[in-house]
Short mmCIF file of C-alpha atoms in Angstrom, two decimals:
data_model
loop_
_atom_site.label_atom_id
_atom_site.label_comp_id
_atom_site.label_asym_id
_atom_site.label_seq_id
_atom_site.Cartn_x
_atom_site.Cartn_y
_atom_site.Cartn_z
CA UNK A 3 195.33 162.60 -88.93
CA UNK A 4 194.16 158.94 -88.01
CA UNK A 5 192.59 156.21 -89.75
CA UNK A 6 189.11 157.53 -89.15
CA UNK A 7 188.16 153.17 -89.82
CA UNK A 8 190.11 152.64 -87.05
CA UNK A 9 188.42 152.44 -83.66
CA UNK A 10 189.72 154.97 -81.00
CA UNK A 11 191.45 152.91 -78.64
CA UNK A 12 193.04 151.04 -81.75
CA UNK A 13 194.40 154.08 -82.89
CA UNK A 14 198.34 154.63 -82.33
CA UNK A 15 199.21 157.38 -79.23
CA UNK A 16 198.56 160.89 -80.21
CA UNK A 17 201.95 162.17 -81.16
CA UNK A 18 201.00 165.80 -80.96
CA UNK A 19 198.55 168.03 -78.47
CA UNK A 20 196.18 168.55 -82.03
CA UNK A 21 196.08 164.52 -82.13
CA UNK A 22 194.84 164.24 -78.72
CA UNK A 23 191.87 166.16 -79.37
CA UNK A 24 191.76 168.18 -76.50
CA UNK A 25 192.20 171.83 -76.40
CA UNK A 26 195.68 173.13 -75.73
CA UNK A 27 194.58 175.18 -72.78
CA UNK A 28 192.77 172.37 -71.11
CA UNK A 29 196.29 170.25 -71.60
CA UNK A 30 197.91 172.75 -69.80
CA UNK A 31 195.71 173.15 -66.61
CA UNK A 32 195.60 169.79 -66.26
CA UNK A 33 199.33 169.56 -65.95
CA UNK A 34 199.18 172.75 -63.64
CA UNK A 35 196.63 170.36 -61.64
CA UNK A 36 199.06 167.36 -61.58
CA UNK A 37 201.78 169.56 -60.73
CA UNK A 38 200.20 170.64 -57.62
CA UNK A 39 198.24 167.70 -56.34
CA UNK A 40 201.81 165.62 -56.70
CA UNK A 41 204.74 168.41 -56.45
CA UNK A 42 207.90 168.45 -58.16
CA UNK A 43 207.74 165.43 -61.22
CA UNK A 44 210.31 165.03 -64.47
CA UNK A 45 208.67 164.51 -67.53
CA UNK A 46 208.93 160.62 -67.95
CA UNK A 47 206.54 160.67 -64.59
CA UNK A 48 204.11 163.44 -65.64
CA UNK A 49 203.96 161.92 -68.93
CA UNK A 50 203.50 158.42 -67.07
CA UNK A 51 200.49 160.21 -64.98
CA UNK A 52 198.49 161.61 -67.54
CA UNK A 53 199.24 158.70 -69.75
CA UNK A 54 200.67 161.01 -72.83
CA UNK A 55 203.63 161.60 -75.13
CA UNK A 56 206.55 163.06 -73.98
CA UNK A 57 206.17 164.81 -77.51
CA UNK A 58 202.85 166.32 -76.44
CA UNK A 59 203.85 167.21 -72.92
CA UNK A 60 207.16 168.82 -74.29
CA UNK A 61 205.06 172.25 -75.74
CA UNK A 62 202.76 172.27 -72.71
CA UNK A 63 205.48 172.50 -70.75
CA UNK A 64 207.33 175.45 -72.76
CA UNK A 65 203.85 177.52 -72.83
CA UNK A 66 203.24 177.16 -68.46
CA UNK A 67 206.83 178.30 -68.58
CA UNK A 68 207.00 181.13 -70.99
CA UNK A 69 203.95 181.93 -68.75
CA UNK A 70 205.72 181.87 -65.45
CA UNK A 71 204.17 179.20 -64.17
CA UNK A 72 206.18 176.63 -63.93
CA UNK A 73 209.88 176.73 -63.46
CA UNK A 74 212.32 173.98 -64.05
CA UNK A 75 214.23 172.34 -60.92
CA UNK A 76 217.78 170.20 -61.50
CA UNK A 77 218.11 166.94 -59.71
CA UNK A 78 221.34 164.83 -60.13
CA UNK A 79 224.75 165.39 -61.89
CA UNK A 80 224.40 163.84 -65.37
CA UNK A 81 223.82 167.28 -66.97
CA UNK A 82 221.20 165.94 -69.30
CA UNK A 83 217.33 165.98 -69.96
CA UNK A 84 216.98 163.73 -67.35
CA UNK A 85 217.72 165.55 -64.02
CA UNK A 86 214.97 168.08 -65.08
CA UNK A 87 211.86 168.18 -62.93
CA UNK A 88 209.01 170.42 -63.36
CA UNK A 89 207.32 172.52 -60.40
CA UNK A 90 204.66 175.30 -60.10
CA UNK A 91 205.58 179.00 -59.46
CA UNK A 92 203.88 180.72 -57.00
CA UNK A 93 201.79 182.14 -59.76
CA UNK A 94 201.06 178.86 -60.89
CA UNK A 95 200.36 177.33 -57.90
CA UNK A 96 197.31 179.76 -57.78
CA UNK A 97 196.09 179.32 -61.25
CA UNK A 98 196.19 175.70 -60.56
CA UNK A 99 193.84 176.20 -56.94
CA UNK A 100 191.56 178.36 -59.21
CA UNK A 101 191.20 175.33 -61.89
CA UNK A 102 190.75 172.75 -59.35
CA UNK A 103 187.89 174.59 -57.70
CA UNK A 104 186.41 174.16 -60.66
CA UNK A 105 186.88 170.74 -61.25
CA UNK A 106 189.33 169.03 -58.76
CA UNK A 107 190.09 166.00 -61.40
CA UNK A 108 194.44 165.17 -61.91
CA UNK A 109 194.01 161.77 -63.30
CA UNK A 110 195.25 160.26 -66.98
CA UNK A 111 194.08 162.78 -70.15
CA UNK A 112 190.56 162.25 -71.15
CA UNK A 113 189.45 161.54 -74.51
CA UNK A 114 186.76 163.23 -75.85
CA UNK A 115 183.03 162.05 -76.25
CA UNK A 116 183.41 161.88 -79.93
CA UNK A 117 186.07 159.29 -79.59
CA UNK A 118 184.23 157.35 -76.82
CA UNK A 119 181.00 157.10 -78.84
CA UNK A 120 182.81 155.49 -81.94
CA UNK A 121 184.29 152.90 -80.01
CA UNK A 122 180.92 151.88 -78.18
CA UNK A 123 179.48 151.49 -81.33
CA UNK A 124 182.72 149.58 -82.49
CA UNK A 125 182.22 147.15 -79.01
CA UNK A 126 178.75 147.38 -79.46
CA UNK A 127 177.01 144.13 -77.93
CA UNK A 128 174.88 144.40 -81.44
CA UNK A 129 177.61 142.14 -82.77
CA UNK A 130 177.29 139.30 -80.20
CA UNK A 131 175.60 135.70 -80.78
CA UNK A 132 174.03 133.17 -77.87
CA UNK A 133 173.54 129.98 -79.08
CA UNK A 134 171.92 126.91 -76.82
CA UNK A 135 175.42 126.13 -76.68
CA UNK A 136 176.23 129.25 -74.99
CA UNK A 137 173.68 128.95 -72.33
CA UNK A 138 174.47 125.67 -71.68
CA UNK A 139 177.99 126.32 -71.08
CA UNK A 140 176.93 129.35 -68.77
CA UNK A 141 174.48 127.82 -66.85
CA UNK A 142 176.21 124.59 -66.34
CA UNK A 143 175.63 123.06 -62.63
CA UNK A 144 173.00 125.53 -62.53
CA UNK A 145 168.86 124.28 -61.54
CA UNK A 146 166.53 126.42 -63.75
CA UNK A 147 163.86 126.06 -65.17
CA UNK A 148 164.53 124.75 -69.36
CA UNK A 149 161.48 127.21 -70.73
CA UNK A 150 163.14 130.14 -68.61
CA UNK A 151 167.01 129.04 -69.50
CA UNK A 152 166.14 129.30 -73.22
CA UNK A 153 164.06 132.48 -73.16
CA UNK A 154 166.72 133.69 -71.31
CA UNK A 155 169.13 133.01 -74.24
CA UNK A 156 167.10 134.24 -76.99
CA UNK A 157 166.31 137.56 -75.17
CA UNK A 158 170.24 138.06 -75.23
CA UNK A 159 169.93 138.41 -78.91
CA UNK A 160 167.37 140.65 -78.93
CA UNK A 161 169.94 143.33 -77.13
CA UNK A 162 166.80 144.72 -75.85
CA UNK A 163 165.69 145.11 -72.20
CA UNK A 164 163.93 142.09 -70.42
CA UNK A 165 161.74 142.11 -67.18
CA UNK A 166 162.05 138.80 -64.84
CA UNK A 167 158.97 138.89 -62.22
CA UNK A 168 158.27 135.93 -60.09
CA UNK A 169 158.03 135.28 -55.98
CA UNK A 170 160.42 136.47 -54.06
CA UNK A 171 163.42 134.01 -53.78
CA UNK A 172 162.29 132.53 -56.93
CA UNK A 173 165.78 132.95 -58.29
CA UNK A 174 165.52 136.17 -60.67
CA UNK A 175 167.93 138.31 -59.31
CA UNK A 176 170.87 135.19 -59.42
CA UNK A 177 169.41 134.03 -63.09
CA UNK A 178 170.44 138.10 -63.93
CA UNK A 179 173.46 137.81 -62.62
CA UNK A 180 174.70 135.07 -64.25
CA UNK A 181 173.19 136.47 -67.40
CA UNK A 182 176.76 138.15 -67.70
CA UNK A 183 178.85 134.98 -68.32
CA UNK A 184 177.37 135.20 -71.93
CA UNK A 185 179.28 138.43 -72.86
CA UNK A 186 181.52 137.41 -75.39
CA UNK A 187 184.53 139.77 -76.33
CA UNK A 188 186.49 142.11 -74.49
CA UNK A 189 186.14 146.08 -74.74
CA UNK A 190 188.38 149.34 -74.33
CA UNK A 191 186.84 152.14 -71.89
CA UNK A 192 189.21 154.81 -71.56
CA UNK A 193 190.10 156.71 -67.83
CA UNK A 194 187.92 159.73 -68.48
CA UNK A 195 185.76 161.97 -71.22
CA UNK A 196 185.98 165.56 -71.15
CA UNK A 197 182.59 167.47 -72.22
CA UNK A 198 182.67 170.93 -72.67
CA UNK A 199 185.99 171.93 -70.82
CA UNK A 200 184.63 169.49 -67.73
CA UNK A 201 186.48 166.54 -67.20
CA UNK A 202 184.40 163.18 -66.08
CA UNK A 203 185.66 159.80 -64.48
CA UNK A 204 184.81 156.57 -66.81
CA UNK A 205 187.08 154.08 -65.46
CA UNK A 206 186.00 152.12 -62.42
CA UNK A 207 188.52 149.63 -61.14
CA UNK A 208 185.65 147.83 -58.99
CA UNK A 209 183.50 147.49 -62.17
CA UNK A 210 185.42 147.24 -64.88
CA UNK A 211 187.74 144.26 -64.81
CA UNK A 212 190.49 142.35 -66.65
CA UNK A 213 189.66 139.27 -68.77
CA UNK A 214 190.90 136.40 -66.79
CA UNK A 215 193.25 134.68 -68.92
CA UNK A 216 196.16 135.15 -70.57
CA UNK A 217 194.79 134.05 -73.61
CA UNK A 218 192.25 135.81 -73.95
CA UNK A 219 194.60 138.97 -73.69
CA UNK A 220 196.99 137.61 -76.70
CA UNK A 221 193.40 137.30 -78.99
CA UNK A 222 192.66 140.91 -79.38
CA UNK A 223 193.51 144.19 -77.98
CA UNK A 224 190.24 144.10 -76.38
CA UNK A 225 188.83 146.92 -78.04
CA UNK A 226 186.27 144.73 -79.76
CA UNK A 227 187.54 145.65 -83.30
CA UNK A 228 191.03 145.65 -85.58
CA UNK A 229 194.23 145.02 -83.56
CA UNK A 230 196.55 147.91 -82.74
CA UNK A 231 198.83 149.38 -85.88
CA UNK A 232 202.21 147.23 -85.91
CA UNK A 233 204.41 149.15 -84.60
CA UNK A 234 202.95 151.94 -82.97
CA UNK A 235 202.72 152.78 -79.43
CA UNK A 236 198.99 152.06 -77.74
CA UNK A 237 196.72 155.33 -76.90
CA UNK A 238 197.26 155.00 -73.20
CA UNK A 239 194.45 156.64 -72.00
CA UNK A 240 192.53 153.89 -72.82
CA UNK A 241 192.14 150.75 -70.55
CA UNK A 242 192.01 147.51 -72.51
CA UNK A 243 191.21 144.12 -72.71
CA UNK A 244 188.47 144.82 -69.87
CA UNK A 245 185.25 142.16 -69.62
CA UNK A 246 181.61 143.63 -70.75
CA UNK A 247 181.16 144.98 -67.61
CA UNK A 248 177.53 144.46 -65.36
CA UNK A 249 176.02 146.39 -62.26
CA UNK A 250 173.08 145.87 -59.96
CA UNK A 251 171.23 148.39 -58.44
CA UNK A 252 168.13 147.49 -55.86
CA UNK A 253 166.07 149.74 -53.44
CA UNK A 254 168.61 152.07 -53.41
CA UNK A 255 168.28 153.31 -56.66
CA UNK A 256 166.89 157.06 -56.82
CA UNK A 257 166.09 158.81 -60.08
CA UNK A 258 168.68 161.41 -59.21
CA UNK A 259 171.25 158.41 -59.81
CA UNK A 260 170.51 157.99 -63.08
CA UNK A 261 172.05 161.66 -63.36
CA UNK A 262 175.31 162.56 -63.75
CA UNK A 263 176.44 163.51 -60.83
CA UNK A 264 179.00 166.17 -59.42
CA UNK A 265 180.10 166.51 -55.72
CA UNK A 266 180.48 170.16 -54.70
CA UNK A 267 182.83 169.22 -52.05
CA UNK A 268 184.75 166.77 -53.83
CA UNK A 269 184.79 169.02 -57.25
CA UNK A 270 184.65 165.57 -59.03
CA UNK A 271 181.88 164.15 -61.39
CA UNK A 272 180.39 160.87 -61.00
CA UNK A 273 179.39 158.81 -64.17
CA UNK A 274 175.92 156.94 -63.03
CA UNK A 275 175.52 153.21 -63.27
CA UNK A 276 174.44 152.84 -66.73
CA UNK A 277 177.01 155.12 -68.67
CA UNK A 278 179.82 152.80 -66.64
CA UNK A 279 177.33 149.74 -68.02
CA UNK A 280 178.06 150.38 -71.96
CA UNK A 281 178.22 147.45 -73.91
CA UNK A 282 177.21 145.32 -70.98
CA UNK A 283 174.16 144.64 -68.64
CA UNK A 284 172.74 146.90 -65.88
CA UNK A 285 170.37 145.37 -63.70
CA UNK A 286 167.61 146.86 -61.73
CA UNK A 287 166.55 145.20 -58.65
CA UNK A 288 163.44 144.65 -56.72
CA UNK A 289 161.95 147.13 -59.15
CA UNK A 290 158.82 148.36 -57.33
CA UNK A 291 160.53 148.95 -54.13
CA UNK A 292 162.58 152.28 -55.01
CA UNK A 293 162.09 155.53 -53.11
CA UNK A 294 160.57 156.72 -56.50
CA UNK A 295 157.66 155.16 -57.84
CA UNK A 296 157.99 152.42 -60.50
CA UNK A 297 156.23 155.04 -63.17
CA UNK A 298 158.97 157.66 -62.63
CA UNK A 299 161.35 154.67 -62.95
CA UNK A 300 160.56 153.16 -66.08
CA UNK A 301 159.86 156.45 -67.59
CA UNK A 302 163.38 157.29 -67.62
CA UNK A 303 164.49 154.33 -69.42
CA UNK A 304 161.94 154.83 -72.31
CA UNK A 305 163.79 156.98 -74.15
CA UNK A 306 167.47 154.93 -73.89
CA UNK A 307 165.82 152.02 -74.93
CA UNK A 308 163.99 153.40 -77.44
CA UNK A 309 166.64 155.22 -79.12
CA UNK A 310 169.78 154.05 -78.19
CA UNK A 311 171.13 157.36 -76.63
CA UNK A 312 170.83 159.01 -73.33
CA UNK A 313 171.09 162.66 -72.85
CA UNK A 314 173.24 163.84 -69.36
CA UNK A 315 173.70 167.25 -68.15
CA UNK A 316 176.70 169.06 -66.38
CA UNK A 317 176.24 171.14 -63.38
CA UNK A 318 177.51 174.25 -65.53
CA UNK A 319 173.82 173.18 -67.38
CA UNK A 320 175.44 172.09 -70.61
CA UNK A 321 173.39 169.15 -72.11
CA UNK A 322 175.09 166.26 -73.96
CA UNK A 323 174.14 162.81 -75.60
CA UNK A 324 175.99 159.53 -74.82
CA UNK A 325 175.66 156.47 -76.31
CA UNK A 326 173.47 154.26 -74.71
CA UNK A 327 174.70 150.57 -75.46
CA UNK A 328 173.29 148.29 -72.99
CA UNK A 329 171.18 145.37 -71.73
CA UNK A 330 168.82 146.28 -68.85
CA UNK A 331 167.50 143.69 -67.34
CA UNK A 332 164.11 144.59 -64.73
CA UNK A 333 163.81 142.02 -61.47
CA UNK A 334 160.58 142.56 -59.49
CA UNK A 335 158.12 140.32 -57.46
CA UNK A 336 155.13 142.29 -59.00
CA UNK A 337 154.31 141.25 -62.83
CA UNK A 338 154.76 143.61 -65.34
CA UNK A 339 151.44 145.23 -65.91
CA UNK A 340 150.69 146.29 -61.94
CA UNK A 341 154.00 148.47 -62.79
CA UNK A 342 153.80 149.91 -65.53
CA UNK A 343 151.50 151.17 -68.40
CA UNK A 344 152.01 149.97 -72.52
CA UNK A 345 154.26 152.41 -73.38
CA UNK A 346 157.19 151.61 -70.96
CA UNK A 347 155.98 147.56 -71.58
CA UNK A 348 156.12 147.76 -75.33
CA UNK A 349 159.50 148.27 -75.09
CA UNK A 350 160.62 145.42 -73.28
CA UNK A 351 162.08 142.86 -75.33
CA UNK A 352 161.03 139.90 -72.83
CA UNK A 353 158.91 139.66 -69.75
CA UNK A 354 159.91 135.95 -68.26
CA UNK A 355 158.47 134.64 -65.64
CA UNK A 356 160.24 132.78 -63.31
CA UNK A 357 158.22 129.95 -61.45
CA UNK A 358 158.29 128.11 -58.01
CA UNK A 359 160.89 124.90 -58.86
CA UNK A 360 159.44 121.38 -59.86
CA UNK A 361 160.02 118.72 -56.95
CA UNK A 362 162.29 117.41 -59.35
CA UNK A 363 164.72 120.59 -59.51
CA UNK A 364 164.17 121.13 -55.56
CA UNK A 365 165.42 118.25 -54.74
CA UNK A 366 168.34 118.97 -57.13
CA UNK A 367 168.75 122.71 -55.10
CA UNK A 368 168.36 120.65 -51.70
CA UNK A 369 170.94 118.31 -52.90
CA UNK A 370 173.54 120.76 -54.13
CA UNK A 371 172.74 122.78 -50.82
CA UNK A 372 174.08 119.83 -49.06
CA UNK A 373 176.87 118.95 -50.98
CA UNK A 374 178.22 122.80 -50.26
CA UNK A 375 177.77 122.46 -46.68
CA UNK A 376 179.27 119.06 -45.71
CA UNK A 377 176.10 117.21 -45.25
CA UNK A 378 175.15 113.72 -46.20
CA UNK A 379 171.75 113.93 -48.58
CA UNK A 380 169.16 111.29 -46.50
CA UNK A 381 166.45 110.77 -49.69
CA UNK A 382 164.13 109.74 -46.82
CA UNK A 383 164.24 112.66 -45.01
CA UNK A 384 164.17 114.93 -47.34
CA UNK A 385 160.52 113.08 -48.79
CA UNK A 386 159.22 114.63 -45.52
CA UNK A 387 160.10 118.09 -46.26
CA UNK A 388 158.60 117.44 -49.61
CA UNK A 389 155.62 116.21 -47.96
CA UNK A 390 155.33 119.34 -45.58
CA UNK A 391 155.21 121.55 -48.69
CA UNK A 392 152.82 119.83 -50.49
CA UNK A 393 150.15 120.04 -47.61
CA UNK A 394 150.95 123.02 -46.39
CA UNK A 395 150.86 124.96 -49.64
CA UNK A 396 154.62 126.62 -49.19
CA UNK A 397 156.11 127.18 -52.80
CA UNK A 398 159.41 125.08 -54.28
CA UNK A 399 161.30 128.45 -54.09
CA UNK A 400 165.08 128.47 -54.80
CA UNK A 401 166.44 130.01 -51.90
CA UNK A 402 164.24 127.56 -49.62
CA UNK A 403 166.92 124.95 -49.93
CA UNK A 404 170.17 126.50 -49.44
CA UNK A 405 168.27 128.70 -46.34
CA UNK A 406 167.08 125.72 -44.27
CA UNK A 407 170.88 123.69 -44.93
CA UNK A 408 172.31 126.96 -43.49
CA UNK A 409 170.07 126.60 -40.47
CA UNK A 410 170.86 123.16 -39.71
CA UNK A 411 174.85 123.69 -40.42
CA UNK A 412 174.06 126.52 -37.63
CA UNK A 413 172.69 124.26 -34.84
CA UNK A 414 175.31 122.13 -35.56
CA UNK A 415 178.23 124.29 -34.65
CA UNK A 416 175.98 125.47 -31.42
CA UNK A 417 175.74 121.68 -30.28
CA UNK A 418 179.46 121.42 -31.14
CA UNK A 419 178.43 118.22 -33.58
CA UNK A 420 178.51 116.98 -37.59
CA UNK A 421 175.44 118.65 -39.38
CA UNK A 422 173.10 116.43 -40.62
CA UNK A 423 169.75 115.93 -42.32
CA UNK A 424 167.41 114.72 -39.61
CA UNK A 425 164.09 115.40 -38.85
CA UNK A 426 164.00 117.00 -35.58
CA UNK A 427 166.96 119.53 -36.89
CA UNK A 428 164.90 120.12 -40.07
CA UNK A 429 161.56 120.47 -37.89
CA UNK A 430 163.86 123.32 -36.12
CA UNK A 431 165.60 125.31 -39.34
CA UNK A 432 161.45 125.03 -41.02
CA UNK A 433 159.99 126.91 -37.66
CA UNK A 434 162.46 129.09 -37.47
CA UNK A 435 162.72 130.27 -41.55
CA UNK A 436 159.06 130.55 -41.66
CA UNK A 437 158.77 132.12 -38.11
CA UNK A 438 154.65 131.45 -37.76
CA UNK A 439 156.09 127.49 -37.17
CA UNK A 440 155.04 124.53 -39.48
CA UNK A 441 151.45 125.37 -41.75
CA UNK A 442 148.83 123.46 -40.34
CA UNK A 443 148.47 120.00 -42.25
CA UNK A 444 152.08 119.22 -42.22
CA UNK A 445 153.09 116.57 -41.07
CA UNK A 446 155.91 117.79 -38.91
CA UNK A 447 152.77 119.36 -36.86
CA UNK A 448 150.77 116.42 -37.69
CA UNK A 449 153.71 114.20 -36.01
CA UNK A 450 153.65 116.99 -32.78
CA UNK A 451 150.58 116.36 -32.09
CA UNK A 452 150.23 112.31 -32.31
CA UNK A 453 153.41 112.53 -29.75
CA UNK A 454 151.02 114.62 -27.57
CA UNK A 455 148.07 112.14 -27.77
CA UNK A 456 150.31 109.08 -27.32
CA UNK A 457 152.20 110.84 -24.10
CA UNK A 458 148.28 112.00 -22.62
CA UNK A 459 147.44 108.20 -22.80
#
């Protein structure tokens, strides 16, 4: 038996089918599955696939061929072990359509939900500090606002949910974003969980990525606890050394998302977005502008939140609980009480506002805008614009700067010239970002129309 102190993924490689976990049977019709989604394999390659023991293949093997369905093939002239290969028998090749109409999955052995709870509670992000440090460090080149940056980094502590509101392009959903550069640590996630005899996907090569350096790979196993036993061979199964992973969702998001999810064509289950988010961040975009209405939204969440566990259902209508280990973080234009009522909001660690920028970090936005596109910052012109927003009421926002720079980079390459910060290409990107032309008041219009007056005398 192993160390039951030992986290899952730390464990050594299950040396027998008992060690695994999984039911024999289940073993068995997943190799029948392999066998006939790839054909003819020796053991070092199924054994490769399914990321197990030759040792716990070996009996599998013996029982799909004591029951005729599988039959051993002899490939080369050594006369050993090695020029076996392993096919199905007619008879298995129809047990193994009949399990994969089922559930069509022929990937790496699962683990089972036992073992992936312990280790998200081993990885847990409970165990993880942010210090002014941190954020500084994170946010570094980065224009925010010093009240938001530091309730930012306190309500990373907190492990609890947080709700940024704001105008649009106020710069919530890239403050969220970068929220993830403050996971510390690395964690394990292994290829798949099986529930009940049903087999789902976990690993997602798009969201769940390798730690960058080298380094950071020698440091730990990335399991987030005690380093592999010396000696003994890693669980395969498990993928490690991954970062805390983080996902965005936005007006696409549907209730029926938050579900777990199984394709009748496909025969494959789909984890949704937050069970892939354990021990990271999942953030919800643009809340308010979902298909479903922000009530049936937030509802959903209350008990996660609240409890620390989710509850998922398979299509055969077998309930289960999974750990629910994660940050949410809420974006929306609309504050939080025109969403929601006090039960969702008392369980939001944080509700942060995120304000229009001072002049003082605009001009650092407009600056940094240029600097990114090639264009030389003119102080003087860039008073004007300043000038134009104070009279005609148009927030600091900070997408305004890098929006407008865009624009006049764009009429550069039409008028096959440099860009550059003037104020007749400025007076162009401002009427065409804000459609409706310059506000009254400002002095770009205020300018038009003393050129008209001079030109009628």
């Amino acid at each position: 038996m192993s160390d039951v102190s030992v986290a899952p993924a730390d464990a050594r490689a299950p040396r027998t089918v008992e060690e695994t976990g999984l039911p024999f049977l289940f073993l068995a019709e997943l190799i029948a599955k392999v066998l006939h989604r790839r054909g003819q394999l020796r053991l070092p390659e199924l054994g490769a696939h399914l990321k197990l023991n030759v040792g716990v293949i070996d009996p599998l093997i013996a029982f799909l061929r004591a029951e005729k369905l599988v039959e051993v093939a002899r490939l080369g002239n050594s006369g050993t072990d090695a020029d076996l290969s392993y096919l199905l028998t007619e008879a298995g090749q129809g047990r193994a359509a009949a399990v994969l109409a089922r559930n069509a999955y022929a990937g790496p052995a699962p683990v089972t939900l036992a073992a992936y709870a312990a280790q998200v509670r081993a990885q847990s992000l409970a165990g993880m500090q942010v210090t002014r440090a941190h954020m500084n460090a994170a946010f570094e080149g980065v224009v925010v606002n010093p009240q938001v940056r530091d309730q930012l980094g306190a309500a990373m502590n907190s492990g609890r949910a947080l709700f940024l509101h704001g105008l649009a392009g106020s710069g919530k959903t890239f403050l969220a974003e970068r929220l993830h550069a403050l996971l510390s640590g690395a964690i394990a996630l292994p290829h798949a969980l099986m529930v009940d005899g049903e087999t789902i996907p976990l690993f997602d090569p798009v969201q769940h990525r390798a730690r960058d350096t080298d380094a950071a790979a020698a440091a730990d196993t990335g399991s987030g606890s005690s380093s592999l036993d010396r000696g003994s061979a890693p669980d395969l199964r498990w993928v490690r050394n991954l970062r805390r992973p983080a996902a965005l969702a936005g007006g696409e998001l549907t209730l029926e998302m938050l579900d777990l999810g199984f394709d009748p064509h496909t025969r494959l289950y789909v984890a949704p977005p937050h069970l892939k988010s354990n021990n990271g961040i999942f953030i919800i975009d643009d809340l308010g502008r979902q298909r479903c209405t922000p009530d049936a939204l937030m509802n959903r969440w209350i008990v996660p939140m609240d409890r620390g566990v989710d509850y998922l259902t398979l299509h055969t209508g077998h309930s289960f609980q999974v750990p629910f280990d994660v940050i949410v973080v809420f974006s929306s234009n609309f504050v939080p009480q025109r969403l929601s009522d006090g039960a969702f909001l008392r369980r939001l660690g944080y509700k942060i506002e995120v304000p229009p920028a001072s002049e003082e970090e605009y001009t650092r936005l407009f600056a940094q805008a240029c600097a990114q596109a090639g264009i030389r910052f003119d102080a003087a012109v860039f008073a004007w614009l300043l000038d134009c927003h104070r009279t005609s009421g148009v927030p600091l926002l900070a997408c305004h700067p890098r929006d407008l720079v865009r624009q006049l980079r764009d009429l550069a390459r039409y008028e096959e010239r440099a860009p550059e910060l003037d104020r007749r290409a400025l007076e162009w990107a401002w009427n065409n970002y804000f459609a409706a032309g310059a506000p009254s008041g400002c002095p770009l219009q205020l300018e038009r129309r003393e050129r008209g007056t001079m030109e009628k005398d």
